[in-house]
PDB file of C-alpha atoms in Angstrom:
ATOM      1  CA  GLY A   1    -107.346-210.366  93.545  1.00 71.00           C
ATOM      2  CA  GLU A   2    -109.950-208.159  91.739  1.00 80.00           C
ATOM      3  CA  ASN A   3    -109.093-204.492  90.841  1.00 89.00           C
ATOM      4  CA  VAL A   4    -111.785-202.091  89.883  1.00 95.00           C
ATOM      5  CA  GLU A   5    -111.048-198.820  88.166  1.00 96.00           C
ATOM      6  CA  GLN A   6    -113.890-196.099  87.985  1.00 97.00           C
ATOM      7  CA  HIS A   7    -113.929-192.838  85.793  1.00 97.00           C
ATOM      8  CA  PRO A   8    -114.295-189.862  86.064  1.00 97.00           C
ATOM      9  CA  SER A   9    -113.463-189.069  89.645  1.00 97.00           C
ATOM     10  CA  THR A  10    -115.905-185.851  89.136  1.00 97.00           C
ATOM     11  CA  LEU A  11    -118.567-185.294  86.774  1.00 98.00           C
ATOM     12  CA  SER A  12    -120.692-181.994  86.228  1.00 98.00           C
ATOM     13  CA  VAL A  13    -123.640-181.862  84.190  1.00 98.00           C
ATOM     14  CA  GLN A  14    -126.704-179.415  83.638  1.00 97.00           C
ATOM     15  CA  GLU A  15    -130.118-180.665  84.715  1.00 97.00           C
ATOM     16  CA  GLY A  16    -131.721-182.484  82.080  1.00 97.00           C
ATOM     17  CA  ASP A  17    -128.694-183.934  80.567  1.00 97.00           C
ATOM     18  CA  SER A  18    -127.435-187.518  80.759  1.00 98.00           C
ATOM     19  CA  ALA A  19    -124.624-188.672  82.895  1.00 98.00           C
ATOM     20  CA  VAL A  20    -122.203-191.649  82.321  1.00 98.00           C
ATOM     21  CA  ILE A  21    -119.775-193.204  84.724  1.00 98.00           C
ATOM     22  CA  LYS A  22    -117.529-196.150  83.613  1.00 98.00           C
ATOM     23  CA  CYS A  23    -115.763-199.064  85.646  1.00 98.00           C
ATOM     24  CA  THR A  24    -113.549-201.369  84.272  1.00 97.00           C
ATOM     25  CA  TYR A  25    -112.533-204.624  86.224  1.00 95.00           C
ATOM     26  CA  SER A  26    -109.395-207.045  85.927  1.00 92.00           C
ATOM     27  CA  ASP A  27    -110.851-210.564  86.831  1.00 87.00           C
ATOM     28  CA  SER A  28    -112.889-212.179  84.046  1.00 86.00           C
ATOM     29  CA  ALA A  29    -114.487-214.726  86.555  1.00 84.00           C
ATOM     30  CA  SER A  30    -116.419-211.524  88.107  1.00 88.00           C
ATOM     31  CA  ASN A  31    -119.947-212.210  87.970  1.00 87.00           C
ATOM     32  CA  TYR A  32    -122.048-209.667  89.709  1.00 91.00           C
ATOM     33  CA  PHE A  33    -121.671-205.771  89.526  1.00 94.00           C
ATOM     34  CA  PRO A  34    -123.483-203.471  91.616  1.00 95.00           C
ATOM     35  CA  TRP A  35    -123.811-199.744  91.822  1.00 98.00           C
ATOM     36  CA  TYR A  36    -124.117-197.683  94.899  1.00 98.00           C
ATOM     37  CA  LYS A  37    -125.312-194.049  95.598  1.00 98.00           C
ATOM     38  CA  GLN A  38    -123.876-192.013  98.556  1.00 97.00           C
ATOM     39  CA  GLU A  39    -125.675-188.733  99.245  1.00 97.00           C
ATOM     40  CA  LEU A  40    -123.527-186.287 101.329  1.00 95.00           C
ATOM     41  CA  GLY A  41    -123.497-187.491 105.045  1.00 93.00           C
ATOM     42  CA  LYS A  42    -125.439-190.484 104.256  1.00 95.00           C
ATOM     43  CA  ARG A  43    -124.780-194.350 103.939  1.00 96.00           C
ATOM     44  CA  PRO A  44    -124.118-195.863 100.473  1.00 97.00           C
ATOM     45  CA  GLN A  45    -127.397-197.512  98.995  1.00 96.00           C
ATOM     46  CA  LEU A  46    -127.555-199.808  96.296  1.00 95.00           C
ATOM     47  CA  ILE A  47    -129.404-198.294  93.153  1.00 97.00           C
ATOM     48  CA  ILE A  48    -128.971-200.917  90.617  1.00 96.00           C
ATOM     49  CA  ASP A  49    -127.066-204.055  89.769  1.00 94.00           C
ATOM     50  CA  ILE A  50    -126.279-206.524  86.969  1.00 93.00           C
ATOM     51  CA  ARG A  51    -124.994-209.917  86.807  1.00 90.00           C
ATOM     52  CA  SER A  52    -122.915-211.327  84.121  1.00 86.00           C
ATOM     53  CA  ASN A  53    -125.538-213.299  82.221  1.00 87.00           C
ATOM     54  CA  VAL A  54    -127.035-210.133  81.232  1.00 86.00           C
ATOM     55  CA  GLY A  55    -125.830-207.329  78.958  1.00 91.00           C
ATOM     56  CA  GLU A  56    -128.092-204.392  80.098  1.00 95.00           C
ATOM     57  CA  LYS A  57    -130.592-203.575  82.871  1.00 94.00           C
ATOM     58  CA  LYS A  58    -132.822-200.558  83.127  1.00 96.00           C
ATOM     59  CA  ASP A  59    -134.708-199.057  86.070  1.00 94.00           C
ATOM     60  CA  GLN A  60    -136.622-195.819  85.114  1.00 96.00           C
ATOM     61  CA  ARG A  61    -133.931-193.227  84.532  1.00 97.00           C
ATOM     62  CA  ILE A  62    -130.997-195.187  85.362  1.00 98.00           C
ATOM     63  CA  ALA A  63    -129.490-198.282  83.361  1.00 98.00           C
ATOM     64  CA  VAL A  64    -126.373-200.376  83.405  1.00 98.00           C
ATOM     65  CA  THR A  65    -124.620-201.962  80.553  1.00 97.00           C
ATOM     66  CA  LEU A  66    -122.001-204.660  80.755  1.00 96.00           C
ATOM     67  CA  ASN A  67    -119.372-205.896  78.285  1.00 95.00           C
ATOM     68  CA  LYS A  68    -117.677-209.030  79.318  1.00 93.00           C
ATOM     69  CA  THR A  69    -115.381-209.245  76.669  1.00 93.00           C
ATOM     70  CA  ALA A  70    -113.957-205.787  77.260  1.00 94.00           C
ATOM     71  CA  LYS A  71    -114.400-206.264  81.026  1.00 95.00           C
ATOM     72  CA  HIS A  72    -116.067-202.975  81.665  1.00 95.00           C
ATOM     73  CA  PHE A  73    -119.448-201.708  82.699  1.00 97.00           C
ATOM     74  CA  SER A  74    -121.015-198.313  82.755  1.00 98.00           C
ATOM     75  CA  LEU A  75    -123.830-196.499  84.781  1.00 98.00           C
ATOM     76  CA  HIS A  76    -126.242-194.321  82.653  1.00 98.00           C
ATOM     77  CA  ILE A  77    -128.443-191.791  84.151  1.00 98.00           C
ATOM     78  CA  THR A  78    -130.910-189.903  81.761  1.00 97.00           C
ATOM     79  CA  GLU A  79    -132.749-186.655  82.576  1.00 97.00           C
ATOM     80  CA  THR A  80    -130.590-185.860  85.591  1.00 98.00           C
ATOM     81  CA  GLN A  81    -132.061-183.986  88.452  1.00 97.00           C
ATOM     82  CA  PRO A  82    -130.357-182.368  91.495  1.00 96.00           C
ATOM     83  CA  GLU A  83    -131.439-185.022  93.720  1.00 96.00           C
ATOM     84  CA  ASP A  84    -129.024-187.171  91.452  1.00 98.00           C
ATOM     85  CA  SER A  85    -126.084-185.245  92.831  1.00 98.00           C
ATOM     86  CA  ALA A  86    -124.073-187.749  94.980  1.00 98.00           C
ATOM     87  CA  VAL A  87    -121.001-189.825  94.916  1.00 98.00           C
ATOM     88  CA  TYR A  88    -121.541-193.165  92.872  1.00 98.00           C
ATOM     89  CA  PHE A  89    -119.378-196.332  93.490  1.00 98.00           C
ATOM     90  CA  CYS A  90    -119.234-199.453  91.265  1.00 97.00           C
ATOM     91  CA  ALA A  91    -118.211-202.637  92.536  1.00 96.00           C
ATOM     92  CA  ALA A  92    -117.430-206.262  91.257  1.00 93.00           C
ATOM     93  CA  ARG A  93    -117.503-209.518  92.864  1.00 88.00           C
ATOM     94  CA  TYR A  94    -115.185-212.276  92.070  1.00 76.00           C
ATOM     95  CA  THR A  95    -116.959-215.743  92.157  1.00 68.00           C
ATOM     96  CA  GLY A  96    -114.391-217.015  94.492  1.00 62.00           C
ATOM     97  CA  THR A  97    -114.741-214.673  97.200  1.00 57.00           C
ATOM     98  CA  ALA A  98    -118.342-215.438  98.596  1.00 64.00           C
ATOM     99  CA  SER A  99    -119.872-212.053  99.044  1.00 72.00           C
ATOM    100  CA  LYS A 100    -116.746-209.866  98.987  1.00 84.00           C
ATOM    101  CA  LEU A 101    -117.120-206.847  96.834  1.00 90.00           C
ATOM    102  CA  THR A 102    -114.262-204.838  95.394  1.00 92.00           C
ATOM    103  CA  PHE A 103    -115.492-201.197  94.980  1.00 95.00           C
ATOM    104  CA  GLY A 104    -114.302-198.531  92.468  1.00 96.00           C
ATOM    105  CA  THR A 105    -112.703-195.158  93.935  1.00 96.00           C
ATOM    106  CA  GLY A 106    -116.246-193.279  93.357  1.00 97.00           C
ATOM    107  CA  THR A 107    -117.452-190.599  91.028  1.00 98.00           C
ATOM    108  CA  ARG A 108    -118.971-187.232  92.444  1.00 97.00           C
ATOM    109  CA  LEU A 109    -121.842-186.273  90.278  1.00 98.00           C
ATOM    110  CA  GLN A 110    -122.934-182.559  90.416  1.00 98.00           C
ATOM    111  CA  VAL A 111    -125.998-181.665  88.720  1.00 97.00           C
ATOM    112  CA  THR A 112    -126.543-178.072  88.225  1.00 95.00           C
ATOM    113  CA  LEU A 113    -129.559-176.093  87.556  1.00 90.00           C
TER     114      LEU A 113
ATOM    115  CA  ASP B   1    -136.798-202.910 106.526  1.00 68.00           C
ATOM    116  CA  VAL B   2    -133.054-203.923 107.233  1.00 65.00           C
ATOM    117  CA  LYS B   3    -131.421-201.620 109.842  1.00 91.00           C
ATOM    118  CA  VAL B   4    -127.670-201.526 110.370  1.00 96.00           C
ATOM    119  CA  THR B   5    -126.498-199.497 113.158  1.00 96.00           C
ATOM    120  CA  GLN B   6    -123.170-198.312 114.479  1.00 97.00           C
ATOM    121  CA  SER B   7    -122.099-197.564 118.077  1.00 92.00           C
ATOM    122  CA  SER B   8    -121.136-194.025 117.381  1.00 93.00           C
ATOM    123  CA  ARG B   9    -121.339-191.445 114.750  1.00 95.00           C
ATOM    124  CA  TYR B  10    -118.037-189.511 115.683  1.00 97.00           C
ATOM    125  CA  LEU B  11    -115.186-190.827 117.976  1.00 97.00           C
ATOM    126  CA  VAL B  12    -112.056-189.035 118.881  1.00 97.00           C
ATOM    127  CA  LYS B  13    -109.215-191.060 120.556  1.00 97.00           C
ATOM    128  CA  ARG B  14    -105.389-190.680 120.976  1.00 97.00           C
ATOM    129  CA  THR B  15    -102.597-192.474 119.562  1.00 98.00           C
ATOM    130  CA  GLY B  16    -101.874-195.800 121.075  1.00 97.00           C
ATOM    131  CA  GLU B  17    -105.476-196.087 122.512  1.00 97.00           C
ATOM    132  CA  LYS B  18    -107.363-199.308 122.091  1.00 97.00           C
ATOM    133  CA  VAL B  19    -110.529-198.616 120.112  1.00 97.00           C
ATOM    134  CA  PHE B  20    -113.591-200.529 119.491  1.00 97.00           C
ATOM    135  CA  LEU B  21    -116.190-200.013 116.773  1.00 98.00           C
ATOM    136  CA  GLU B  22    -119.365-201.945 116.981  1.00 97.00           C
ATOM    137  CA  CYS B  23    -122.086-202.848 114.233  1.00 97.00           C
ATOM    138  CA  VAL B  24    -125.252-204.341 114.820  1.00 97.00           C
ATOM    139  CA  GLN B  25    -127.924-205.781 112.345  1.00 96.00           C
ATOM    140  CA  ASP B  26    -131.335-206.782 112.770  1.00 94.00           C
ATOM    141  CA  MET B  27    -132.090-209.012 109.746  1.00 90.00           C
ATOM    142  CA  ASP B  28    -130.324-212.301 110.744  1.00 90.00           C
ATOM    143  CA  HIS B  29    -127.662-211.556 107.812  1.00 90.00           C
ATOM    144  CA  GLU B  30    -124.956-214.269 107.616  1.00 89.00           C
ATOM    145  CA  ASN B  31    -122.337-211.928 106.105  1.00 91.00           C
ATOM    146  CA  MET B  32    -120.933-208.745 107.800  1.00 94.00           C
ATOM    147  CA  PHE B  33    -118.144-206.453 106.494  1.00 95.00           C
ATOM    148  CA  TRP B  34    -115.862-203.470 107.794  1.00 97.00           C
ATOM    149  CA  TYR B  35    -114.958-200.876 105.253  1.00 97.00           C
ATOM    150  CA  ARG B  36    -112.975-197.689 105.571  1.00 97.00           C
ATOM    151  CA  GLN B  37    -113.757-194.825 103.307  1.00 97.00           C
ATOM    152  CA  ASP B  38    -111.244-192.263 102.400  1.00 96.00           C
ATOM    153  CA  PRO B  39    -111.528-189.463  99.675  1.00 91.00           C
ATOM    154  CA  GLY B  40    -110.249-190.516  96.420  1.00 90.00           C
ATOM    155  CA  LEU B  41    -109.721-194.367  97.604  1.00 93.00           C
ATOM    156  CA  GLY B  42    -113.416-195.368  97.771  1.00 93.00           C
ATOM    157  CA  LEU B  43    -114.284-198.165 100.153  1.00 96.00           C
ATOM    158  CA  ARG B  44    -111.821-200.470 101.021  1.00 96.00           C
ATOM    159  CA  LEU B  45    -112.488-203.701 102.891  1.00 95.00           C
ATOM    160  CA  ILE B  46    -110.885-204.277 105.993  1.00 96.00           C
ATOM    161  CA  TYR B  47    -112.386-207.618 107.275  1.00 96.00           C
ATOM    162  CA  PHE B  48    -115.463-209.697 106.665  1.00 93.00           C
ATOM    163  CA  SER B  49    -117.260-212.505 108.443  1.00 93.00           C
ATOM    164  CA  TYR B  50    -119.424-215.023 106.910  1.00 89.00           C
ATOM    165  CA  ASP B  51    -120.638-216.904 110.209  1.00 88.00           C
ATOM    166  CA  VAL B  52    -120.307-216.573 113.787  1.00 91.00           C
ATOM    167  CA  LYS B  53    -116.696-216.786 114.980  1.00 88.00           C
ATOM    168  CA  MET B  54    -115.667-216.920 111.263  1.00 90.00           C
ATOM    169  CA  LYS B  55    -113.559-213.948 109.740  1.00 92.00           C
ATOM    170  CA  GLU B  56    -111.353-213.388 106.861  1.00 92.00           C
ATOM    171  CA  LYS B  57    -109.214-210.633 105.790  1.00 93.00           C
ATOM    172  CA  GLY B  58    -109.961-208.157 103.487  1.00 92.00           C
ATOM    173  CA  ASP B  59    -107.476-205.891 101.380  1.00 91.00           C
ATOM    174  CA  ILE B  60    -106.253-203.666 104.196  1.00 95.00           C
ATOM    175  CA  PRO B  61    -106.427-205.654 107.521  1.00 96.00           C
ATOM    176  CA  GLU B  62    -102.967-204.496 109.147  1.00 96.00           C
ATOM    177  CA  GLY B  63    -103.602-202.777 112.366  1.00 96.00           C
ATOM    178  CA  TYR B  64    -106.993-204.041 112.834  1.00 98.00           C
ATOM    179  CA  SER B  65    -108.638-207.195 114.347  1.00 97.00           C
ATOM    180  CA  VAL B  66    -112.445-208.123 114.323  1.00 97.00           C
ATOM    181  CA  SER B  67    -114.845-210.127 116.808  1.00 97.00           C
ATOM    182  CA  ARG B  68    -118.012-211.953 115.893  1.00 96.00           C
ATOM    183  CA  GLU B  69    -119.415-213.564 118.938  1.00 95.00           C
ATOM    184  CA  LYS B  70    -123.090-213.366 117.859  1.00 96.00           C
ATOM    185  CA  LYS B  71    -124.697-213.364 114.503  1.00 95.00           C
ATOM    186  CA  GLU B  72    -126.001-209.934 114.769  1.00 96.00           C
ATOM    187  CA  ARG B  73    -122.668-208.165 116.108  1.00 97.00           C
ATOM    188  CA  PHE B  74    -119.482-207.682 114.291  1.00 97.00           C
ATOM    189  CA  SER B  75    -116.871-205.619 116.183  1.00 97.00           C
ATOM    190  CA  LEU B  76    -113.727-203.733 114.657  1.00 98.00           C
ATOM    191  CA  ILE B  77    -110.828-203.349 117.196  1.00 98.00           C
ATOM    192  CA  LEU B  78    -107.755-201.044 116.771  1.00 97.00           C
ATOM    193  CA  GLU B  79    -105.317-202.520 118.997  1.00 94.00           C
ATOM    194  CA  SER B  80    -103.344-199.424 119.187  1.00 97.00           C
ATOM    195  CA  ALA B  81    -104.670-196.425 117.230  1.00 97.00           C
ATOM    196  CA  SER B  82    -102.486-194.394 115.047  1.00 97.00           C
ATOM    197  CA  THR B  83    -103.063-191.134 113.231  1.00 97.00           C
ATOM    198  CA  ASN B  84    -103.136-192.964 109.789  1.00 97.00           C
ATOM    199  CA  GLN B  85    -106.244-194.799 110.990  1.00 98.00           C
ATOM    200  CA  THR B  86    -108.199-191.437 110.952  1.00 98.00           C
ATOM    201  CA  SER B  87    -110.954-192.351 108.546  1.00 98.00           C
ATOM    202  CA  MET B  88    -114.860-192.925 108.102  1.00 98.00           C
ATOM    203  CA  TYR B  89    -115.560-196.727 108.940  1.00 98.00           C
ATOM    204  CA  LEU B  90    -118.517-198.194 107.491  1.00 98.00           C
ATOM    205  CA  CYS B  91    -120.385-201.616 108.609  1.00 97.00           C
ATOM    206  CA  ALA B  92    -122.300-203.576 106.053  1.00 96.00           C
ATOM    207  CA  SER B  93    -124.182-206.765 106.175  1.00 93.00           C
ATOM    208  CA  SER B  94    -125.964-209.082 103.683  1.00 90.00           C
ATOM    209  CA  LEU B  95    -127.400-212.574 103.409  1.00 84.00           C
ATOM    210  CA  SER B  96    -125.309-215.389 102.362  1.00 77.00           C
ATOM    211  CA  PRO B  97    -125.206-216.000  98.438  1.00 70.00           C
ATOM    212  CA  ILE B  98    -125.214-219.809  98.959  1.00 68.00           C
ATOM    213  CA  LEU B  99    -128.932-220.405  98.840  1.00 60.00           C
ATOM    214  CA  ALA B 100    -130.088-217.677  96.717  1.00 59.00           C
ATOM    215  CA  GLY B 101    -127.093-216.098  95.044  1.00 68.00           C
ATOM    216  CA  VAL B 102    -125.422-213.042  95.893  1.00 69.00           C
ATOM    217  CA  ARG B 103    -127.424-210.460  97.745  1.00 76.00           C
ATOM    218  CA  GLU B 104    -127.162-206.807  98.341  1.00 86.00           C
ATOM    219  CA  GLN B 105    -125.002-205.276 101.048  1.00 91.00           C
ATOM    220  CA  PHE B 106    -126.809-202.931 103.510  1.00 94.00           C
ATOM    221  CA  PHE B 107    -124.558-200.284 105.124  1.00 96.00           C
ATOM    222  CA  GLY B 108    -124.554-198.754 108.473  1.00 97.00           C
ATOM    223  CA  PRO B 109    -124.438-194.816 108.819  1.00 96.00           C
ATOM    224  CA  GLY B 110    -120.639-194.786 109.469  1.00 97.00           C
ATOM    225  CA  THR B 111    -118.328-193.671 112.229  1.00 97.00           C
ATOM    226  CA  ARG B 112    -115.990-190.968 111.531  1.00 97.00           C
ATOM    227  CA  LEU B 113    -112.968-191.807 113.861  1.00 98.00           C
ATOM    228  CA  THR B 114    -110.302-188.870 114.431  1.00 98.00           C
ATOM    229  CA  VAL B 115    -106.848-190.085 116.137  1.00 98.00           C
ATOM    230  CA  LEU B 116    -105.015-187.284 117.509  1.00 97.00           C
TER     231      LEU B 116
END
């Protein structure tokens, strides 16, 4: 089955700085890679996703890059703000498993003033 | 707006009790999922269902069973609760990928279960 590793487990940045979270996946047949954000006490919510036929996707201050050769993908947050503080999860979908996602272990991002 | 609800936010049960966690979604989604969330372990899939009465094991199905008698409702059952099942349980739903490709999973608010 698919295995997803996520690093770092915690990340602290100053407001205005950039943050990068990296994930690697094991199965080259995976074709969909979403990122979820979970604020304290709340449910995970999708913030951005990328499919295997695209190398990069941006949405305002967040972007995701995908390197299929190396089997890794990254979340980039620019100009971080205190409201970016949350736990971020990456995930990968293996094509043979319908809608099943395998999640990473999460990164706790703290944006300090 | 998609709405996924779970029957309880907090639940305390005793070892050996049978526990039912219920999830309801109101967007006619074909797929429903049950995860457990533990610190440092992320979200781990217990079971999922891609249609009424259909179910498949996820990565950690041991000690759990599920039921999906109606499209909008997906139940997680702990036949005999144990202390190592103390966790946050999250339900999610999504449209089927068959017609329009893989779709976002929408999560419920979670049930924090404590087994004493």
